[in-house]
Amino acid sequence: MSMQIEDPRVVEFDVQTDEMLVNMGPQHPSTHGVLRLLLRTDGEIVHECTPHIGYLHRSAEKIGENLSPPQYIPYTDRMDYLAGMNMNLGFSLAVEKLIGMKVPERGMHLRVLIAELGRIASHLVGMGTYGLDLGTFSPFLYAFREREIILDLFEEACGARLTYSYLTVGGATHDLPDEIEIPDGLASLTGRKQGERFPFTDVIEMFLQWLEPRIKEYHTLLTRNTIFIKRTAGQGILTPEMAVSYGCTGPVLRGSGVDFDLRRDGEPIYTNMYKDYDFDVIAAPFKDAPREVVLGDNWCRFYVRMLEVVQAIRLVRQAIPKYKAATGSFREVFKLNSKLPKDEVYLETEAPRGQMGFYVVGNGEGNPLRVRAKSSCFCNVAITDQICRGVPLADIPAIVGSLDIVMGEIDR
Amino acid sequence: MDIQGIHSILLEKFGAHAVGVATHPAIDPWIQVEASFILEVARFLRDDERLLFNHLNDLCGCDYLETDPKKVAKFGHEPHVEVVYQLSSLKLRHQIKVKVVVPRWRNDVPGELPVVPSVSSLWGIANWHEREAYDLVGIHFEGHPNLRRILCPEDWVGHPLRKDYAFPLEYHGVRGR
């Protein structure tokens, strides 16, 4: 007796697909470092996405218990290594709050200037690498060309290009230089003679003038690009309630429509720095968004970063005359043998990737009893399991990339 | 609302045996909550209309112990372990610090981790923060759905942020010192 199949379509329904576990990482290029995602997939669809972290754990918190605060500053550089200046600032402010130190006005304006330049550099990398995640290479090159000039300026200010240790307890290690040779990159981009000397603040202004019209180019390249919108709009939707419950901060939180920025809403010791500055807090939804965009999707998170670059340019522009007009010293001296009081503080600052918190417990000795670094990316990456359910495998890099994570900060 | 106001609301609701008679003075004053009450107090803090602490900024452990016998007198703290909750409300724009103090070892048996109820059912991010506190400081969070190590490898021995942690000499054939 031969088998007879009455309806050939029945066979297709009988086919069982097995669930498969796919390891993405820790060496996958689109995971921005050593993040391992364990995916449970059914065909092309991801049912579960479990992030595994810890591959870059360097015991930064344990090291902090054995070093005095100025000695610990270089370790904060290596947390979020794309925004070292902002990490230095966060830890310095926490220690200043603990010992009750007041930074002179000139130092405060210097910090705003440097921290906002750092924010521009960090968001440019965020934009460029997000383009890479989605398969376009050119924005990455543009972004790195611009970032290079900021790194050149930082090099003139403190001598380092990535791990600065520049902003330190009490202010900064050096004052900004008076006059510098224009960086070669900026000279050739703006058509000036190489090796010409200008005041430092004029070079920053030259750079900003050059950068500002370029932002329109990025919007043409990425933000308004049809393929880019198709890949990002309506994908990886993070509701405001979930973003708050999962402790998401920074552009991820504001991309979900929660209007909260520590530069405006934070503690006085931090908001005093930005007291006389005029800037807008960027939060979704956007009036000029494409039709397909949903509140809290990849596109919103990306667009928040792009608009924050514009705000950061505004802040740097305001900081330059304020810094020049402020007289007096740029720092308060922190004696290397001074003891930390028996008290404890927790302070969060608005780093480019979110709220970076430092919890420092003093014990009447030079070294703190406990240094806790609360990382913003740590909270932002914890959300992946929630927003990566039921999406095609190819969208995982697009969603994880939109969170803009740095593993150095997550693993500490 | 300032911390005194928040404390008086809690005092009225839970009583002095749960949240202490007063706040602890410091640069940022804190409220000390009895370990067995933390889940209820946390739920009240999150849901009460006057408080609405919807954002858990940070949760971490901290070990208080002086291992140097010469410095013990100056240290000023009894040996204990703390869990520190930093809460803020994005709606009402206020923040507080809540602490739970537990002995370093349960029943003073070295190796038995102290137990604190988990708040991972209230804030999503508490899941990962509690895993980190378990991994590094060695606090057992009761009721946590997935209490595994997060930063250290799964077969790691000990909890590195304990003050009496012995550094390993060897890990899978790699020399430590």
Coordinates of C-alpha atoms in Angstrom, one line a residue:
Chain A
M1 CA 0.0 0.0 0.0
S2 CA 1.5 3.3 -1.0
M3 CA 1.3 6.4 1.0
Q4 CA -1.1 8.9 -0.5
I5 CA -1.1 12.5 0.4
E6 CA -4.3 14.1 -0.4
D7 CA -3.3 17.7 0.0
P8 CA 0.4 18.4 -0.8
R9 CA 0.2 21.6 1.4
V10 CA -0.2 19.5 4.5
V11 CA 3.4 18.3 4.3
E12 CA 4.6 21.8 4.8
F13 CA 2.8 22.2 8.0
D14 CA 4.3 19.0 9.2
V15 CA 7.8 20.3 8.9
Q16 CA 9.2 21.0 12.3
T17 CA 11.9 23.6 12.7
D18 CA 14.3 23.2 15.6
E19 CA 15.2 26.1 17.9
M20 CA 18.9 26.8 17.6
L21 CA 21.2 28.6 20.0
V22 CA 23.5 31.0 18.2
N23 CA 26.4 32.7 19.9
M24 CA 27.0 36.2 18.7
G25 CA 30.3 37.4 20.0
P26 CA 32.4 37.9 22.0
Q27 CA 34.5 38.6 18.9
H28 CA 31.7 39.8 16.6
P29 CA 32.6 43.2 15.0
S30 CA 29.1 44.6 15.4
T31 CA 28.9 44.2 19.1
H32 CA 31.3 47.1 19.8
G33 CA 33.8 45.1 21.8
V34 CA 33.6 41.9 23.7
L35 CA 29.8 41.5 24.2
R36 CA 28.4 38.0 23.8
L37 CA 24.8 37.6 22.9
L38 CA 23.3 34.2 23.2
L39 CA 20.4 34.0 20.8
R40 CA 17.7 31.4 20.8
T41 CA 16.5 31.5 17.3
D42 CA 13.7 29.8 15.4
G43 CA 14.7 30.1 11.7
E44 CA 15.4 33.8 11.2
I45 CA 13.4 35.0 14.3
V46 CA 15.1 35.6 17.6
H47 CA 13.0 34.4 20.6
E48 CA 15.5 35.2 23.3
C49 CA 18.6 37.3 23.5
T50 CA 20.7 37.0 26.6
P51 CA 23.7 39.3 26.9
H52 CA 26.8 37.9 28.6
I53 CA 29.3 40.5 29.9
G54 CA 32.4 40.5 31.9
Y55 CA 35.1 39.7 29.2
L56 CA 36.7 43.1 29.9
H57 CA 36.4 43.1 33.7
R58 CA 39.5 44.8 35.1
S59 CA 38.5 45.1 38.8
A60 CA 38.4 48.8 38.6
E61 CA 36.3 49.0 41.9
K62 CA 38.8 46.9 43.8
I63 CA 41.7 48.9 42.5
G64 CA 39.9 52.1 43.7
E65 CA 40.1 50.9 47.3
N66 CA 43.9 50.9 47.1
L67 CA 44.5 54.2 45.4
S68 CA 44.0 57.9 46.4
P69 CA 41.5 59.8 44.2
P70 CA 44.1 61.5 42.0
Q71 CA 45.8 58.2 41.4
Y72 CA 42.4 56.7 40.4
I73 CA 41.7 59.3 37.7
P74 CA 43.5 57.3 35.0
Y75 CA 41.4 54.3 35.7
T76 CA 38.2 56.3 35.0
D77 CA 39.6 57.1 31.6
R78 CA 39.6 53.5 30.8
M79 CA 36.0 53.0 31.6
D80 CA 34.3 54.8 28.8
Y81 CA 37.4 55.2 26.7
L82 CA 35.5 57.1 24.0
A83 CA 34.6 59.9 26.4
G84 CA 37.5 59.9 28.9
M85 CA 37.1 63.5 29.7
N86 CA 33.5 63.0 30.9
M87 CA 34.5 60.1 33.1
N88 CA 37.3 62.2 34.7
L89 CA 34.8 64.9 35.4
G90 CA 32.3 62.5 37.0
F91 CA 34.8 61.1 39.4
S92 CA 36.4 64.4 40.2
L93 CA 33.1 66.0 41.0
A94 CA 32.2 63.1 43.3
V95 CA 35.4 63.5 45.3
E96 CA 35.0 67.3 45.4
K97 CA 31.5 66.8 46.8
L98 CA 33.0 64.4 49.5
I99 CA 35.7 66.8 50.6
G100 CA 33.7 70.0 50.1
M101 CA 36.0 71.6 47.6
K102 CA 34.9 74.4 45.3
V103 CA 36.4 74.7 41.9
P104 CA 37.2 78.3 40.8
E105 CA 35.1 79.8 38.0
R106 CA 37.7 79.6 35.4
G107 CA 38.1 75.9 36.1
M108 CA 34.3 75.4 35.8
H109 CA 34.2 77.0 32.3
L110 CA 37.2 75.1 31.3
R111 CA 35.5 71.9 32.3
V112 CA 32.3 72.7 30.4
L113 CA 34.4 73.5 27.3
I114 CA 36.3 70.3 27.5
A115 CA 33.4 68.0 28.5
E116 CA 31.2 69.2 25.7
L117 CA 34.0 68.8 23.1
G118 CA 34.3 65.3 24.5
R119 CA 30.6 64.8 24.0
I120 CA 30.9 65.8 20.4
A121 CA 33.7 63.4 19.8
S122 CA 31.8 60.6 21.5
H123 CA 28.6 61.1 19.6
L124 CA 30.5 61.3 16.3
V125 CA 31.9 57.8 17.0
G126 CA 28.4 56.7 18.0
M127 CA 27.1 57.9 14.6
G128 CA 29.9 56.5 12.6
T129 CA 29.9 53.0 14.1
Y130 CA 26.1 52.9 13.9
G131 CA 26.5 53.4 10.2
L132 CA 29.0 50.5 10.1
D133 CA 26.5 48.3 11.9
L134 CA 23.9 49.0 9.2
G135 CA 26.4 48.3 6.4
T136 CA 27.4 51.8 5.3
F137 CA 31.0 52.7 5.5
S138 CA 31.3 56.4 4.5
P139 CA 29.7 58.1 7.6
F140 CA 32.3 56.3 9.7
L141 CA 35.1 58.0 7.7
Y142 CA 33.5 61.4 8.0
A143 CA 32.9 61.0 11.7
F144 CA 36.5 59.9 12.4
R145 CA 37.9 62.8 10.3
E146 CA 36.1 65.3 12.6
R147 CA 36.9 63.4 15.8
E148 CA 40.5 63.4 14.8
I149 CA 40.6 67.2 15.1
I150 CA 39.1 67.1 18.5
L151 CA 41.7 64.6 19.6
D152 CA 44.4 66.9 18.1
L153 CA 43.0 69.7 20.3
F154 CA 42.9 67.5 23.4
E155 CA 46.5 66.5 22.6
E156 CA 47.5 70.2 22.6
A157 CA 45.7 70.7 25.9
C158 CA 47.0 67.7 27.9
G159 CA 49.3 65.6 25.7
A160 CA 47.1 62.5 25.4
R161 CA 44.8 61.5 22.7
L162 CA 42.6 58.8 24.3
T163 CA 43.2 58.4 28.0
Y164 CA 43.5 62.0 29.1
S165 CA 43.4 62.2 32.9
Y166 CA 43.1 65.9 32.3
L167 CA 40.2 67.0 34.4
T168 CA 41.1 66.0 38.0
V169 CA 40.1 66.7 41.5
G170 CA 40.0 70.5 42.0
G171 CA 39.9 71.5 38.3
A172 CA 42.4 70.3 35.7
T173 CA 46.0 69.3 35.5
H174 CA 47.0 72.2 33.3
D175 CA 45.4 75.4 32.0
L176 CA 44.5 75.4 28.3
P177 CA 47.4 76.6 26.2
D178 CA 47.5 80.2 25.0
E179 CA 48.6 79.7 21.4
I180 CA 49.0 76.5 19.4
E181 CA 50.0 75.4 15.9
I182 CA 46.9 74.7 14.0
P183 CA 46.4 70.9 13.7
D184 CA 47.4 69.7 10.3
G185 CA 44.0 68.1 9.7
L186 CA 42.2 71.3 10.4
A187 CA 44.6 73.4 8.3
S188 CA 44.1 71.3 5.2
L189 CA 40.3 71.2 5.7
T190 CA 40.0 74.9 6.1
G191 CA 42.6 75.8 3.6
R192 CA 45.0 77.5 6.0
K193 CA 48.8 77.3 5.9
Q194 CA 50.2 74.4 8.0
G195 CA 52.1 75.3 11.1
E196 CA 50.4 78.7 11.4
R197 CA 49.9 79.7 15.1
F198 CA 46.6 80.8 16.6
P199 CA 45.2 81.3 20.0
F200 CA 43.8 77.9 21.3
T201 CA 40.2 79.2 21.6
D202 CA 40.3 80.6 18.1
V203 CA 41.2 77.2 16.8
I204 CA 38.2 75.7 18.6
E205 CA 36.0 78.3 17.0
M206 CA 37.5 77.6 13.6
F207 CA 36.8 73.9 14.1
L208 CA 33.2 74.5 15.2
Q209 CA 32.6 76.8 12.2
W210 CA 33.8 74.0 10.0
L211 CA 31.9 71.3 11.8
E212 CA 28.5 73.0 12.0
P213 CA 27.6 72.8 8.2
R214 CA 28.8 69.2 8.1
I215 CA 26.0 68.0 10.4
K216 CA 23.6 68.7 7.5
E217 CA 25.8 66.3 5.5
Y218 CA 25.4 63.5 8.1
H219 CA 21.6 64.0 8.0
T220 CA 21.7 63.5 4.2
L221 CA 24.0 60.5 4.5
L222 CA 22.2 58.7 7.3
T223 CA 19.3 60.3 9.1
R224 CA 17.1 61.0 6.0
N225 CA 18.4 58.1 4.0
T226 CA 15.6 55.8 3.0
I227 CA 17.5 52.6 3.6
F228 CA 18.6 53.9 7.0
I229 CA 15.0 54.8 7.9
K230 CA 13.8 51.4 6.8
R231 CA 16.4 49.7 9.0
T232 CA 15.8 51.8 12.1
A233 CA 12.3 53.3 12.2
G234 CA 9.8 51.2 14.1
Q235 CA 12.6 48.7 15.2
G236 CA 13.7 48.1 18.8
I237 CA 10.9 50.0 20.4
L238 CA 11.5 50.9 24.0
T239 CA 8.5 52.3 25.9
P240 CA 9.1 55.1 28.4
E241 CA 7.9 52.9 31.3
M242 CA 10.3 50.2 30.4
A243 CA 13.2 52.6 29.9
V244 CA 12.6 54.1 33.4
S245 CA 12.1 50.7 35.0
Y246 CA 15.3 49.4 33.5
G247 CA 17.3 52.4 34.6
C248 CA 18.1 53.5 31.1
T249 CA 19.7 56.9 30.9
G250 CA 21.1 59.4 28.5
P251 CA 20.1 59.3 24.8
V252 CA 18.3 56.0 25.3
L253 CA 16.0 57.4 27.9
R254 CA 15.4 60.7 26.0
G255 CA 14.9 58.7 22.8
S256 CA 11.9 57.1 24.6
G257 CA 10.4 60.5 25.3
V258 CA 11.4 61.1 28.9
D259 CA 12.7 64.7 29.2
F260 CA 15.5 64.3 31.8
D261 CA 19.0 65.6 31.6
L262 CA 21.3 65.9 34.6
R263 CA 22.9 69.0 33.2
R264 CA 19.6 70.7 33.9
D265 CA 18.0 68.4 36.6
G266 CA 21.0 67.1 38.5
E267 CA 22.5 68.0 41.8
P268 CA 23.6 71.6 42.4
I269 CA 27.3 70.8 42.4
Y270 CA 26.9 69.7 38.8
T271 CA 24.2 72.0 37.5
N272 CA 26.2 75.0 38.8
M273 CA 28.6 74.4 36.0
Y274 CA 25.9 74.9 33.5
K275 CA 24.0 77.6 35.4
D276 CA 24.6 80.5 33.0
Y277 CA 24.5 78.4 29.8
D278 CA 21.7 78.3 27.4
F279 CA 20.9 74.9 25.9
D280 CA 18.0 72.7 25.1
V281 CA 17.4 69.2 26.4
I282 CA 16.7 67.0 23.4
A283 CA 13.9 64.4 23.8
A284 CA 11.7 62.5 21.5
P285 CA 9.1 62.8 19.8
F286 CA 10.4 64.9 17.0
K287 CA 8.2 67.0 14.7
D288 CA 10.5 66.5 11.8
A289 CA 10.7 62.7 12.1
P290 CA 9.8 60.6 9.1
R291 CA 6.3 59.0 9.0
E292 CA 7.5 55.5 9.9
V293 CA 9.2 56.6 13.2
V294 CA 7.7 55.3 16.5
L295 CA 8.5 56.8 19.9
G296 CA 11.5 55.0 21.4
D297 CA 12.8 53.2 18.3
N298 CA 16.3 53.1 17.0
W299 CA 15.9 56.2 14.9
C300 CA 14.8 58.3 17.8
R301 CA 17.8 57.3 19.9
F302 CA 20.1 58.0 17.0
Y303 CA 18.5 61.4 16.3
V304 CA 18.8 62.5 19.9
R305 CA 22.5 62.0 19.6
M306 CA 22.7 64.0 16.4
L307 CA 20.8 66.9 17.9
E308 CA 22.9 66.8 21.1
V309 CA 26.0 67.4 19.0
V310 CA 24.3 70.7 17.9
Q311 CA 23.6 71.6 21.5
A312 CA 27.2 70.7 22.5
I313 CA 28.5 73.1 19.8
R314 CA 26.3 75.8 21.3
L315 CA 27.7 75.1 24.8
V316 CA 31.3 75.2 23.6
R317 CA 30.6 78.5 21.9
Q318 CA 29.2 80.0 25.1
A319 CA 32.0 78.5 27.2
I320 CA 34.9 80.2 25.2
P321 CA 34.1 83.9 26.1
K322 CA 33.2 82.9 29.7
Y323 CA 36.5 81.0 30.1
K324 CA 38.5 83.9 28.7
A325 CA 36.7 86.5 30.9
A326 CA 37.1 84.5 34.1
T327 CA 40.1 85.6 36.1
G328 CA 41.9 83.7 38.8
S329 CA 43.2 80.2 38.9
F330 CA 41.8 77.3 36.9
R331 CA 42.1 74.9 39.8
E332 CA 42.0 74.4 43.5
V333 CA 45.0 72.4 44.7
F334 CA 44.2 68.9 46.1
K335 CA 47.1 67.9 48.3
L336 CA 48.3 64.4 47.5
N337 CA 48.5 63.5 51.2
S338 CA 45.1 64.8 52.2
K339 CA 42.7 62.5 53.9
L340 CA 39.1 61.8 52.9
P341 CA 36.5 62.5 55.6
K342 CA 34.4 59.7 57.1
D343 CA 31.5 60.3 54.9
E344 CA 30.0 59.0 51.7
V345 CA 28.6 60.6 48.5
Y346 CA 26.9 59.4 45.4
L347 CA 27.0 61.7 42.4
E348 CA 25.8 61.2 38.9
T349 CA 26.8 63.2 35.9
E350 CA 25.5 63.3 32.4
A351 CA 28.2 61.5 30.3
P352 CA 27.5 61.1 26.5
R353 CA 26.2 57.6 27.0
G354 CA 24.0 58.3 30.0
Q355 CA 24.3 59.0 33.7
M356 CA 27.6 57.9 35.1
G357 CA 27.5 57.6 38.9
F358 CA 30.3 57.4 41.4
Y359 CA 29.7 56.3 45.0
V360 CA 32.8 57.1 47.1
V361 CA 33.0 56.2 50.8
G362 CA 35.7 57.9 52.7
N363 CA 37.2 56.5 55.9
G364 CA 39.5 59.1 57.4
E365 CA 42.4 57.9 55.3
G366 CA 44.0 58.8 52.0
N367 CA 42.4 55.9 50.1
P368 CA 38.6 55.5 50.0
L369 CA 36.9 52.5 51.6
R370 CA 34.8 51.9 48.6
V371 CA 34.6 53.2 45.0
R372 CA 31.6 52.2 43.1
A373 CA 31.3 53.1 39.4
K374 CA 27.7 52.9 38.3
S375 CA 27.9 52.6 34.6
S376 CA 25.2 53.9 32.2
C377 CA 25.9 51.4 29.5
F378 CA 25.5 48.5 32.0
C379 CA 21.9 49.6 32.5
N380 CA 21.4 50.3 28.8
V381 CA 22.6 46.9 27.7
A382 CA 20.4 45.1 30.2
I383 CA 17.4 46.1 28.1
T384 CA 18.5 44.1 25.1
D385 CA 16.7 41.0 26.2
Q386 CA 13.4 42.9 26.3
I387 CA 13.7 44.7 23.0
C388 CA 15.2 41.9 20.9
R389 CA 12.3 39.5 21.2
G390 CA 10.6 38.4 18.0
V391 CA 12.9 40.4 15.7
P392 CA 14.8 39.0 12.7
L393 CA 18.4 38.0 13.3
A394 CA 19.6 40.7 11.0
D395 CA 18.1 43.4 13.1
I396 CA 20.0 42.5 16.3
P397 CA 23.1 44.6 15.3
A398 CA 20.8 47.5 14.4
I399 CA 19.1 47.4 17.8
V400 CA 22.2 46.8 19.9
G401 CA 24.1 49.4 17.9
S402 CA 21.5 52.0 18.6
L403 CA 22.2 51.7 22.4
D404 CA 25.7 52.9 21.7
I405 CA 27.5 50.8 24.3
V406 CA 31.2 50.7 25.3
M407 CA 32.3 47.5 26.9
G408 CA 35.0 49.2 28.9
E409 CA 32.4 51.0 30.9
I410 CA 30.1 48.0 31.3
D411 CA 32.7 45.6 32.6
R412 CA 34.9 48.2 34.4
Chain B
M1 CA 10.3 66.4 49.0
D2 CA 13.4 66.3 51.3
I3 CA 14.6 63.2 53.1
Q4 CA 13.0 64.2 56.4
G5 CA 9.6 64.4 54.9
I6 CA 10.0 61.1 53.2
H7 CA 11.2 59.5 56.4
S8 CA 8.2 60.8 58.4
I9 CA 5.9 59.3 55.7
L10 CA 7.7 55.9 56.0
L11 CA 7.7 56.1 59.8
E12 CA 4.0 56.6 59.9
K13 CA 3.4 53.7 57.6
F14 CA 6.0 51.1 58.8
G15 CA 7.1 52.2 62.3
A16 CA 10.4 52.8 63.8
H17 CA 11.4 49.1 64.0
A18 CA 11.4 49.0 60.1
V19 CA 12.8 52.3 59.0
G20 CA 14.7 53.6 62.1
V21 CA 13.8 56.5 64.4
A22 CA 15.5 59.1 62.3
T23 CA 17.6 59.6 59.2
H24 CA 21.3 59.2 59.4
P25 CA 23.2 62.5 59.0
A26 CA 25.8 62.8 56.3
I27 CA 26.4 64.8 53.2
D28 CA 23.6 62.8 51.6
P29 CA 21.5 61.6 54.6
W30 CA 20.1 58.1 54.3
I31 CA 17.3 55.9 55.7
Q32 CA 18.2 52.6 57.2
V33 CA 15.7 49.9 56.5
E34 CA 15.5 46.6 58.3
A35 CA 16.4 43.8 55.8
S36 CA 13.1 41.9 56.2
F37 CA 11.1 45.0 55.4
I38 CA 13.0 46.2 52.3
L39 CA 10.7 44.7 49.7
E40 CA 7.6 46.3 51.2
V41 CA 9.3 49.6 51.8
A42 CA 10.6 49.6 48.3
R43 CA 7.2 48.9 46.8
F44 CA 5.7 51.7 48.9
L45 CA 8.4 54.1 47.8
R46 CA 7.8 53.2 44.2
D47 CA 4.0 53.3 44.2
D48 CA 2.9 55.9 46.7
E49 CA 1.7 59.1 45.0
R50 CA 3.7 61.4 47.2
L51 CA 6.9 59.5 46.5
L52 CA 6.9 57.8 43.1
F53 CA 10.5 56.6 43.1
N54 CA 10.3 55.0 39.6
H55 CA 14.0 55.1 38.9
L56 CA 16.6 52.9 40.6
N57 CA 19.8 54.7 39.9
D58 CA 22.1 52.3 41.6
L59 CA 22.2 49.3 43.9
C60 CA 25.5 48.2 45.3
G61 CA 27.0 46.4 48.2
C62 CA 29.7 47.6 50.5
D63 CA 31.8 45.7 52.9
Y64 CA 32.9 47.3 56.2
L65 CA 35.8 45.5 57.7
E66 CA 39.3 46.5 58.8
T67 CA 41.7 43.7 58.3
D68 CA 44.7 45.4 59.9
P69 CA 44.5 44.8 63.7
K70 CA 46.4 48.1 64.5
K71 CA 43.7 50.2 62.7
V72 CA 40.6 48.5 64.1
A73 CA 40.2 51.0 66.9
K74 CA 40.3 54.0 64.5
F75 CA 38.0 52.3 62.0
G76 CA 34.9 53.2 63.8
H77 CA 32.5 50.7 62.2
E78 CA 31.4 47.4 63.4
P79 CA 32.1 44.8 60.7
H80 CA 29.0 44.5 58.5
V81 CA 27.8 44.5 54.9
E82 CA 25.6 47.2 53.4
V83 CA 23.3 47.2 50.4
V84 CA 22.9 50.8 49.2
Y85 CA 19.9 51.7 47.0
Q86 CA 20.0 55.1 45.2
L87 CA 16.5 56.0 44.2
S88 CA 15.1 58.9 42.3
S89 CA 11.8 60.0 40.9
L90 CA 11.8 61.4 37.4
K91 CA 8.3 62.8 37.9
L92 CA 8.7 64.6 41.3
R93 CA 12.5 65.2 40.9
H94 CA 13.6 64.1 44.3
Q95 CA 16.0 61.4 45.3
I96 CA 17.0 59.4 48.4
K97 CA 19.5 56.9 49.6
V98 CA 18.2 53.7 51.4
K99 CA 20.5 51.3 53.1
V100 CA 20.1 47.8 54.4
V101 CA 22.6 46.6 56.9
V102 CA 23.3 42.9 57.4
P103 CA 26.0 40.9 59.2
R104 CA 29.0 39.9 57.0
W105 CA 28.1 36.2 57.3
R106 CA 24.8 34.7 58.0
N107 CA 24.7 33.3 61.6
D108 CA 28.4 34.3 61.7
V109 CA 29.4 31.2 59.8
P110 CA 32.1 32.2 57.3
G111 CA 31.0 31.3 53.8
E112 CA 27.3 31.6 54.5
L113 CA 26.2 34.6 52.5
P114 CA 23.9 37.2 54.2
V115 CA 20.4 37.3 52.9
V116 CA 18.5 40.3 51.6
P117 CA 15.1 40.2 49.8
S118 CA 15.4 41.0 46.1
V119 CA 13.7 44.0 44.6
S120 CA 14.1 42.8 41.1
S121 CA 10.3 42.4 40.8
L122 CA 9.9 46.2 41.3
W123 CA 12.6 47.7 39.0
G124 CA 13.9 45.8 36.0
I125 CA 17.5 46.9 36.3
A126 CA 17.7 45.6 39.9
N127 CA 18.1 42.1 38.4
W128 CA 21.5 42.9 37.0
H129 CA 22.6 45.2 39.9
E130 CA 21.8 42.4 42.3
R131 CA 23.7 39.9 40.3
E132 CA 26.7 42.2 40.4
A133 CA 26.4 42.7 44.1
Y134 CA 26.1 39.0 44.6
D135 CA 29.2 38.4 42.4
L136 CA 31.5 41.0 43.8
V137 CA 30.3 41.6 47.4
G138 CA 28.7 38.3 48.2
I139 CA 25.1 39.0 49.2
H140 CA 22.4 36.5 48.6
F141 CA 19.3 38.2 47.2
E142 CA 16.3 36.0 48.1
G143 CA 13.6 35.8 45.4
H144 CA 16.0 36.8 42.6
P145 CA 15.0 34.9 39.4
N146 CA 18.5 34.3 38.2
L147 CA 21.2 34.9 40.8
R148 CA 24.4 34.0 38.9
R149 CA 27.7 35.7 38.6
I150 CA 27.8 38.5 36.0
L151 CA 31.3 40.0 35.8
C152 CA 33.5 37.2 37.1
P153 CA 33.5 33.7 35.4
E154 CA 30.9 31.3 36.7
D155 CA 33.5 29.1 38.4
W156 CA 35.2 31.9 40.2
V157 CA 35.8 31.4 43.9
G158 CA 35.1 34.1 46.5
H159 CA 33.7 37.6 46.3
P160 CA 36.4 40.1 45.3
L161 CA 35.1 43.2 46.9
R162 CA 35.1 41.6 50.4
K163 CA 37.8 43.1 52.4
D164 CA 39.2 39.7 53.5
Y165 CA 39.1 38.3 50.0
A166 CA 42.2 36.1 49.3
F167 CA 43.6 36.8 45.8
P168 CA 43.7 33.5 43.9
L169 CA 47.2 32.2 43.1
E170 CA 46.1 30.3 40.0
Y171 CA 43.1 30.2 37.7
H172 CA 42.9 27.4 35.1
G173 CA 46.7 27.2 34.8
V174 CA 47.2 31.0 34.7
R175 CA 49.4 32.2 37.5
G176 CA 48.0 35.0 39.6
R177 CA 51.1 36.5 41.1

